[in-house]
PDB file of C-alpha atoms in Angstrom:
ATOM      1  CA  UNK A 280     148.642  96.428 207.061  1.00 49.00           C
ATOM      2  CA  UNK A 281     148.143  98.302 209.883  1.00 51.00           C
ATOM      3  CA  UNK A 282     146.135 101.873 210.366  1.00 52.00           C
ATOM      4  CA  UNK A 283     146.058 104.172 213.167  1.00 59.00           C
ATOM      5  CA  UNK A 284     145.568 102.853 216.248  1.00 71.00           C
ATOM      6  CA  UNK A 285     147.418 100.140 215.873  1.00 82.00           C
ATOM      7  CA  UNK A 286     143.857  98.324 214.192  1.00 93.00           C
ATOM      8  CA  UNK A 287     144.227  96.216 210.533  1.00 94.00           C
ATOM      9  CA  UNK A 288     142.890  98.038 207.700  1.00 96.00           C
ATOM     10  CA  UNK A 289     139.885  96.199 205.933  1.00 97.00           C
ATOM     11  CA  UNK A 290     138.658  97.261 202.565  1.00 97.00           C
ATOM     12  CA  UNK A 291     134.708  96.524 202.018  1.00 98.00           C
ATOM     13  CA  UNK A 292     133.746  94.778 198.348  1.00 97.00           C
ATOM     14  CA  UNK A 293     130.706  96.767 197.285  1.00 95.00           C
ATOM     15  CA  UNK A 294     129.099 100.159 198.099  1.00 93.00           C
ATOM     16  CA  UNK A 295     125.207  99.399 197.993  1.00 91.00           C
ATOM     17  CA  UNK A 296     123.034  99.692 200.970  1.00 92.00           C
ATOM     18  CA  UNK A 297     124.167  96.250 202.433  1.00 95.00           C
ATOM     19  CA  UNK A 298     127.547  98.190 202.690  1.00 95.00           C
ATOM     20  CA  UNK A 299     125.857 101.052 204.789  1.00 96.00           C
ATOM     21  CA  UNK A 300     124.721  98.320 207.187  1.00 96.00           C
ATOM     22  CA  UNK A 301     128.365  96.827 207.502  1.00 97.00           C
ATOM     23  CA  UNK A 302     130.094  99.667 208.032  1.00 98.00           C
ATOM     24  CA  UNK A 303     128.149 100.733 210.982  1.00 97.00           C
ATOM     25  CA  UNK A 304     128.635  97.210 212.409  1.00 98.00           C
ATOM     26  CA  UNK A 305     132.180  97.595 211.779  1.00 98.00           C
ATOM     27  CA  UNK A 306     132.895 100.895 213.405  1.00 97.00           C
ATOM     28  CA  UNK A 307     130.671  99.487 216.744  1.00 97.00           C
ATOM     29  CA  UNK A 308     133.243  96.387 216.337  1.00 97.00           C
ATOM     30  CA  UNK A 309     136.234  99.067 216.777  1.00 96.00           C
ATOM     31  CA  UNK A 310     138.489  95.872 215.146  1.00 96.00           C
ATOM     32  CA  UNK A 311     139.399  96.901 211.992  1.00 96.00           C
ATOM     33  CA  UNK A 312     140.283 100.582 209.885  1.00 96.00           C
ATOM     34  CA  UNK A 313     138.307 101.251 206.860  1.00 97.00           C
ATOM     35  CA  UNK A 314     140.534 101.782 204.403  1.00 96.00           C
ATOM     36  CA  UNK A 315     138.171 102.334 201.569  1.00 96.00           C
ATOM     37  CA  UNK A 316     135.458 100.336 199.398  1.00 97.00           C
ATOM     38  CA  UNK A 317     135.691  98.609 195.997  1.00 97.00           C
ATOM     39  CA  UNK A 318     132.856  98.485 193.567  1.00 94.00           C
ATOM     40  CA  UNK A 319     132.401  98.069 189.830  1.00 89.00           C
ATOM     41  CA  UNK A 320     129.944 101.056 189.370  1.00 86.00           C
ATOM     42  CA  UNK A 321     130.405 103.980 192.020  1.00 81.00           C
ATOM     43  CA  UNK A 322     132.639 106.421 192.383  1.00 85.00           C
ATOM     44  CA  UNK A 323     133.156 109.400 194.980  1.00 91.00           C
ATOM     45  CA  UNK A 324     132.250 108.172 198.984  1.00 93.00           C
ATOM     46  CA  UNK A 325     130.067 105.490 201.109  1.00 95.00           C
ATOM     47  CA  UNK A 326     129.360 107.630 204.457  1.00 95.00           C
ATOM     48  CA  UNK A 327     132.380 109.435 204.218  1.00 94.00           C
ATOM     49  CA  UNK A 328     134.553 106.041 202.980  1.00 96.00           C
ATOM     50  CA  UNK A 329     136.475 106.532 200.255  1.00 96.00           C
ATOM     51  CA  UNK A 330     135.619 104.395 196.663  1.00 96.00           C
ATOM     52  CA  UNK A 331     138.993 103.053 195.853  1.00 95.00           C
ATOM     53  CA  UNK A 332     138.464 101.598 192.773  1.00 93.00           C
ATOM     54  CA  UNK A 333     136.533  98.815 191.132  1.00 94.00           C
ATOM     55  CA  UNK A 334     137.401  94.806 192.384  1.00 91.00           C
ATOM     56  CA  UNK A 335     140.280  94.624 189.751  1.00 92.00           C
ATOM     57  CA  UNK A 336     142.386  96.706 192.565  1.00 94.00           C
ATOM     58  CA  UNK A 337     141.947  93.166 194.869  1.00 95.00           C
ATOM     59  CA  UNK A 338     145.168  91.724 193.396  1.00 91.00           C
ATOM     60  CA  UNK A 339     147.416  94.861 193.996  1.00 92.00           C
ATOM     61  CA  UNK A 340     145.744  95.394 197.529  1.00 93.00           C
ATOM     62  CA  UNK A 341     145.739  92.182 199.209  1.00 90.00           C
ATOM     63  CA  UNK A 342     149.550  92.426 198.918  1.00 84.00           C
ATOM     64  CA  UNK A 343     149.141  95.002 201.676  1.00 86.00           C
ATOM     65  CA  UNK A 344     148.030  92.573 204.281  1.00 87.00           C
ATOM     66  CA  UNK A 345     144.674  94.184 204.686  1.00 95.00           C
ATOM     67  CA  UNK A 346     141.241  92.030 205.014  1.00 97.00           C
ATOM     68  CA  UNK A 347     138.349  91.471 203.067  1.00 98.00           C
ATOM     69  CA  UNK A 348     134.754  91.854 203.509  1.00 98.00           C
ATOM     70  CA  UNK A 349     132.005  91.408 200.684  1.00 98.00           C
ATOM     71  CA  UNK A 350     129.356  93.863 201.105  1.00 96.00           C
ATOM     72  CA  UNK A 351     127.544  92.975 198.378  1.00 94.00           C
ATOM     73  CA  UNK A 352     123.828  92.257 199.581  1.00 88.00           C
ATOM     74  CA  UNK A 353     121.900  89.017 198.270  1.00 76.00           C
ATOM     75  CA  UNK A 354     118.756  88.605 197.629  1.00 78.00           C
ATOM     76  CA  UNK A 355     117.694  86.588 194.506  1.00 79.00           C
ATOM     77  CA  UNK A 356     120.882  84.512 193.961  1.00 85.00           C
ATOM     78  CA  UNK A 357     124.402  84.539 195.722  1.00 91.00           C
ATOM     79  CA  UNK A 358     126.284  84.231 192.524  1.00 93.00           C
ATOM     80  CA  UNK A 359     128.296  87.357 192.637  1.00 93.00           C
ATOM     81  CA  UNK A 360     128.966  86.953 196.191  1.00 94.00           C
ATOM     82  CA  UNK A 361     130.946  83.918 195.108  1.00 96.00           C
ATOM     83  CA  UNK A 362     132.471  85.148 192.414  1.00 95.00           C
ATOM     84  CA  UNK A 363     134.189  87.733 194.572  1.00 96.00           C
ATOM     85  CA  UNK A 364     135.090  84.962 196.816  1.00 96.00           C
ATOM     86  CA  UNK A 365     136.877  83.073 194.351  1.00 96.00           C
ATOM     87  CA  UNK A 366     138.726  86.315 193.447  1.00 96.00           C
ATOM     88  CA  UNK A 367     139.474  86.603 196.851  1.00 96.00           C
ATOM     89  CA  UNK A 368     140.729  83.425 197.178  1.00 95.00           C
ATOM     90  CA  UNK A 369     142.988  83.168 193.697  1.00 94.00           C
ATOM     91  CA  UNK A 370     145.059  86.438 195.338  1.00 94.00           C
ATOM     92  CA  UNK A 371     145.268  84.563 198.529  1.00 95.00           C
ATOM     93  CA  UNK A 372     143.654  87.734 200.361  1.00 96.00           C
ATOM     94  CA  UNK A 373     142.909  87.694 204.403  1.00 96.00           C
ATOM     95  CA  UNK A 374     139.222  87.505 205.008  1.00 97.00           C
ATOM     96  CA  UNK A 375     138.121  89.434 207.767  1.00 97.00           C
ATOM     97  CA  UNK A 376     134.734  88.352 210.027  1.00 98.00           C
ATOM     98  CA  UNK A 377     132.636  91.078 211.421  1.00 98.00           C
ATOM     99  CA  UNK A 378     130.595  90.270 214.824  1.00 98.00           C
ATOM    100  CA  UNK A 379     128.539  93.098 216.189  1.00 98.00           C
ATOM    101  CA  UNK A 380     129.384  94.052 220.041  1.00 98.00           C
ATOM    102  CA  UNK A 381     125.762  93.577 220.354  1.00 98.00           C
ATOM    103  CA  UNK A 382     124.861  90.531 218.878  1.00 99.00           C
ATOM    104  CA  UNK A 383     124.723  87.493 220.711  1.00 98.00           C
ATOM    105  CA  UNK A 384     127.836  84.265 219.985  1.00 98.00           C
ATOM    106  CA  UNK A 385     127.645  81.822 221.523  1.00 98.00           C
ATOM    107  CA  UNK A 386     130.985  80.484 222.857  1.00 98.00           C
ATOM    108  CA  UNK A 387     129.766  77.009 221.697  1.00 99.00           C
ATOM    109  CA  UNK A 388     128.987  78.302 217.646  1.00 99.00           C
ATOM    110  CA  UNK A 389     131.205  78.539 214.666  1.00 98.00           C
ATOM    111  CA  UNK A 390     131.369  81.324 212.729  1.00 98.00           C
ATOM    112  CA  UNK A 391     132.858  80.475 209.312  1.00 98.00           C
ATOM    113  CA  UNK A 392     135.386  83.691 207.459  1.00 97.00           C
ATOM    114  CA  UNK A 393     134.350  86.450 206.017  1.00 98.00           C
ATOM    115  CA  UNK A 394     130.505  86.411 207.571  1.00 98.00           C
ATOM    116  CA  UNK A 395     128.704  89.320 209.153  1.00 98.00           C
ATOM    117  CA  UNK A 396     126.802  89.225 212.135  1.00 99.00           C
ATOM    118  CA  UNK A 397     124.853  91.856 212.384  1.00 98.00           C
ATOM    119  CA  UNK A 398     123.329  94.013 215.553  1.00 98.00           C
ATOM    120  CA  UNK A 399     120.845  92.199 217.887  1.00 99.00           C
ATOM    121  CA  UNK A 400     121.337  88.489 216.248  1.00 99.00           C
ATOM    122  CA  UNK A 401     121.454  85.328 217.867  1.00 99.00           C
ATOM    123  CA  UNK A 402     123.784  82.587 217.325  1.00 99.00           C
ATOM    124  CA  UNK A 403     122.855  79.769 219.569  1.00 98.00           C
ATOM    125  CA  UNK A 404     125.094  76.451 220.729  1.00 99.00           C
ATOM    126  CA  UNK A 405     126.306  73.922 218.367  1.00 99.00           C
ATOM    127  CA  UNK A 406     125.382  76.428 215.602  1.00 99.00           C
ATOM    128  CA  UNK A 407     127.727  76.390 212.721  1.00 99.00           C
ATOM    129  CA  UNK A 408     127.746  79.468 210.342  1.00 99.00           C
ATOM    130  CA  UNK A 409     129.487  78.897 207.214  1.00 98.00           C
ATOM    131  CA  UNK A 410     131.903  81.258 205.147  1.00 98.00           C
ATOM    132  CA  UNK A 411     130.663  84.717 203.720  1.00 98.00           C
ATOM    133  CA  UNK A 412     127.561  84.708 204.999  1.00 98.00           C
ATOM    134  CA  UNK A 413     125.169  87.503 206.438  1.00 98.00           C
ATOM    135  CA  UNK A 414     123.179  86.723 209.557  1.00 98.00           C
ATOM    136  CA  UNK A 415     121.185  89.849 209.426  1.00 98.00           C
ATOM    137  CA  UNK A 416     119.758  92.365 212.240  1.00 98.00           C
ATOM    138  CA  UNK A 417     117.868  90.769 215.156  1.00 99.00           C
ATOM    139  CA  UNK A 418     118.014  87.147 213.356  1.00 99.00           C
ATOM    140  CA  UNK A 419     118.128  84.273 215.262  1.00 99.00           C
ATOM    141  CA  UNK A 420     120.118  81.144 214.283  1.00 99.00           C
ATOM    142  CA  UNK A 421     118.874  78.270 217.155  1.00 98.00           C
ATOM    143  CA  UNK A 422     120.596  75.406 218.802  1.00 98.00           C
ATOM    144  CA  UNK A 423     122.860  73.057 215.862  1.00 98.00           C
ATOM    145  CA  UNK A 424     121.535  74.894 213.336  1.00 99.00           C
ATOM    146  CA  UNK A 425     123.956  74.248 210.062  1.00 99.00           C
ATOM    147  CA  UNK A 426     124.009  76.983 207.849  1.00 99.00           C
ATOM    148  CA  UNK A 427     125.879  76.588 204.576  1.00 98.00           C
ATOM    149  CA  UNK A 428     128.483  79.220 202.849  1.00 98.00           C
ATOM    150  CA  UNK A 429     126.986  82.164 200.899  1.00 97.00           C
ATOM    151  CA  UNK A 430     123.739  82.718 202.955  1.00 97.00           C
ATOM    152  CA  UNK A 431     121.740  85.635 203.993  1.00 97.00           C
ATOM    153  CA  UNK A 432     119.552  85.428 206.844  1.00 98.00           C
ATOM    154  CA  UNK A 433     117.676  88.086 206.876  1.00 97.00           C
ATOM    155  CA  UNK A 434     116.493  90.805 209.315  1.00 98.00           C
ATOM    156  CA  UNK A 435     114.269  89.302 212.134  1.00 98.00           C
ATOM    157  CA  UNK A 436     113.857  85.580 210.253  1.00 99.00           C
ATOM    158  CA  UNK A 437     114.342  82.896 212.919  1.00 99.00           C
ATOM    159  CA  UNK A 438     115.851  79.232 212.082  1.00 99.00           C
ATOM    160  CA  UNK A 439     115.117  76.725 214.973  1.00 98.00           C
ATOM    161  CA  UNK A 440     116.840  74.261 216.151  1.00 98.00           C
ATOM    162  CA  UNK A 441     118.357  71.040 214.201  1.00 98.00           C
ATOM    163  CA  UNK A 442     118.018  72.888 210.428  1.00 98.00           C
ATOM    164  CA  UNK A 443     120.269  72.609 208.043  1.00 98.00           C
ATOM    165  CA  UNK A 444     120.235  75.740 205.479  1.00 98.00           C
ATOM    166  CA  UNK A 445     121.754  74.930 202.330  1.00 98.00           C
ATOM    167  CA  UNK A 446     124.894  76.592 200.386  1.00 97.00           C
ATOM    168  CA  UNK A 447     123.319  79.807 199.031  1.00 97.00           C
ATOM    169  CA  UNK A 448     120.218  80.351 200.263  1.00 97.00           C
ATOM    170  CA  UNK A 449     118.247  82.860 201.298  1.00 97.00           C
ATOM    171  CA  UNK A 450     115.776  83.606 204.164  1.00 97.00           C
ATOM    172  CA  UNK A 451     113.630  86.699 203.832  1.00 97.00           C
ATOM    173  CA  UNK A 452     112.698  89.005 206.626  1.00 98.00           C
ATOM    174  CA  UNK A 453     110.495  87.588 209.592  1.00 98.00           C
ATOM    175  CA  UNK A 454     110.629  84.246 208.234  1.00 98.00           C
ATOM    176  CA  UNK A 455     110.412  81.332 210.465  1.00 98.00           C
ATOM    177  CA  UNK A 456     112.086  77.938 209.830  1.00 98.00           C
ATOM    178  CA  UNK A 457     110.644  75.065 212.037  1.00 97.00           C
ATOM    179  CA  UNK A 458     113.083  72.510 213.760  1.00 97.00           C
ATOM    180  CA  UNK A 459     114.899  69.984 211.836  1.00 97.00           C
ATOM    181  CA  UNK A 460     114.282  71.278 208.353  1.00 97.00           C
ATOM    182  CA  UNK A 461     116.428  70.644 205.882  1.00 98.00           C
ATOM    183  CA  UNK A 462     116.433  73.593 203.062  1.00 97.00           C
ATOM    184  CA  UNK A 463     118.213  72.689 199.733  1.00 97.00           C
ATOM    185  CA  UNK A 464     120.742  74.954 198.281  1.00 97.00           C
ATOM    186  CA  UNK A 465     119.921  78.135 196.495  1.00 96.00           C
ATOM    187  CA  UNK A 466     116.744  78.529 197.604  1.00 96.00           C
ATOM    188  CA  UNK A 467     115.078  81.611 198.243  1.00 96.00           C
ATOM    189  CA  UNK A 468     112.244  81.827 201.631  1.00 96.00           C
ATOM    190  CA  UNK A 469     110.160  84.711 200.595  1.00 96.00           C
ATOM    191  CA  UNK A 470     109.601  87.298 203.963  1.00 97.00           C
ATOM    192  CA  UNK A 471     107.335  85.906 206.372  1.00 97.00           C
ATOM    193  CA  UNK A 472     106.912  82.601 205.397  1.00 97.00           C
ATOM    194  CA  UNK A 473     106.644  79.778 207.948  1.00 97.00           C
ATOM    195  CA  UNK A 474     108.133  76.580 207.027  1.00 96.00           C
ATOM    196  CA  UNK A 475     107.369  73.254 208.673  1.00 94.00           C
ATOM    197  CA  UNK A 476     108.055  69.862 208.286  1.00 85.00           C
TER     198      UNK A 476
END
């Protein structure tokens, strides 16, 4: 469906403070119309953003043609994350992926549906982002870095080159992941940890 200016109307899938984040990203992006938010336990606005409903309005909605974006934040465990997914995916909804106008892509990196990139990251060549993940502010995903679905890199954290980040995890804030480590799934890199081989 399309809103004013001729731009596709997304609707964002939770109103915490991961939401605040993504709508400013959004707006810089200029590619999309907020339509509204879903989420099981507001009601009233998110910065002026209208709470539609809880996520049971997903089926009715994505017969609109607008796009997706979970704004649920992750921390501890990306569970819910994917459990929207799979809703998302049983009503055959349209995913949208959100780049910041000032991060850095590069043209040689894959960015997999319904990620965030956030303002000031760094997606290097040969990097290859997987779907519904956040790469948060000023993080910086290196050279053929593999990053599986579902993860949050958080704000600052650096992965370097030749690491594979498994399904799920998560990377705290200013963390640093040396070269060619491979991180299981699920797991959880407390802020400022350095990991080496």
């Amino acid at each position: 469906m399309k809103g004013e200016n001729n731009k596709p109307d997304i609707i964002l899938i939770g109103g915490g403070g991961h939401c605040l984040s993504v709508i400013d990203v959004v707006e810089q992006e200029d590619k999309y119309n907020i339509k509204g938010i879903l989420d099981d336990t507001k009601e009233g606005d998110v910065l002026g953003y209208p709470i539609l409903g809880n996520r049971d309005l997903v089926k009715e909605l994505s017969t609109e043609g607008v796009f997706f974006l979970i704004t649920v934040g992750q921390i501890k465990s990306s569970f819910v994350r994917e459990d929207i997914a799979l809703l998302l995916e049983s009503c055959k909804a349209r995913l949208a992926t959100v780049v910041s106008p000032f991060a850095y892509v590069s043209k040689y990196a894959t960015i997999g549906e319904g990620t965030v990139i956030m303002h000031n990251a760094i997606i290097n060549a040969k990097a290859k982002v997987g779907k519904h993940c956040i790469i948060n502010t000023k993080a910086n995903i290196e050279h053929n870095v593999q990053i599986g679905d579902f993860c949050h890199i958080s704000t600052c954290a650096t992965v370097n080159g030749d690491t594979v980040v498994g399904k799920g995890t998560f990377i705290g804030s200013n963390a640093t992941i040396s070269n060619g480590i491979t991180i299981a799934e699920q797991s959880i890199i407390n802020a400022g940890d350095f990991i080496k081989k």
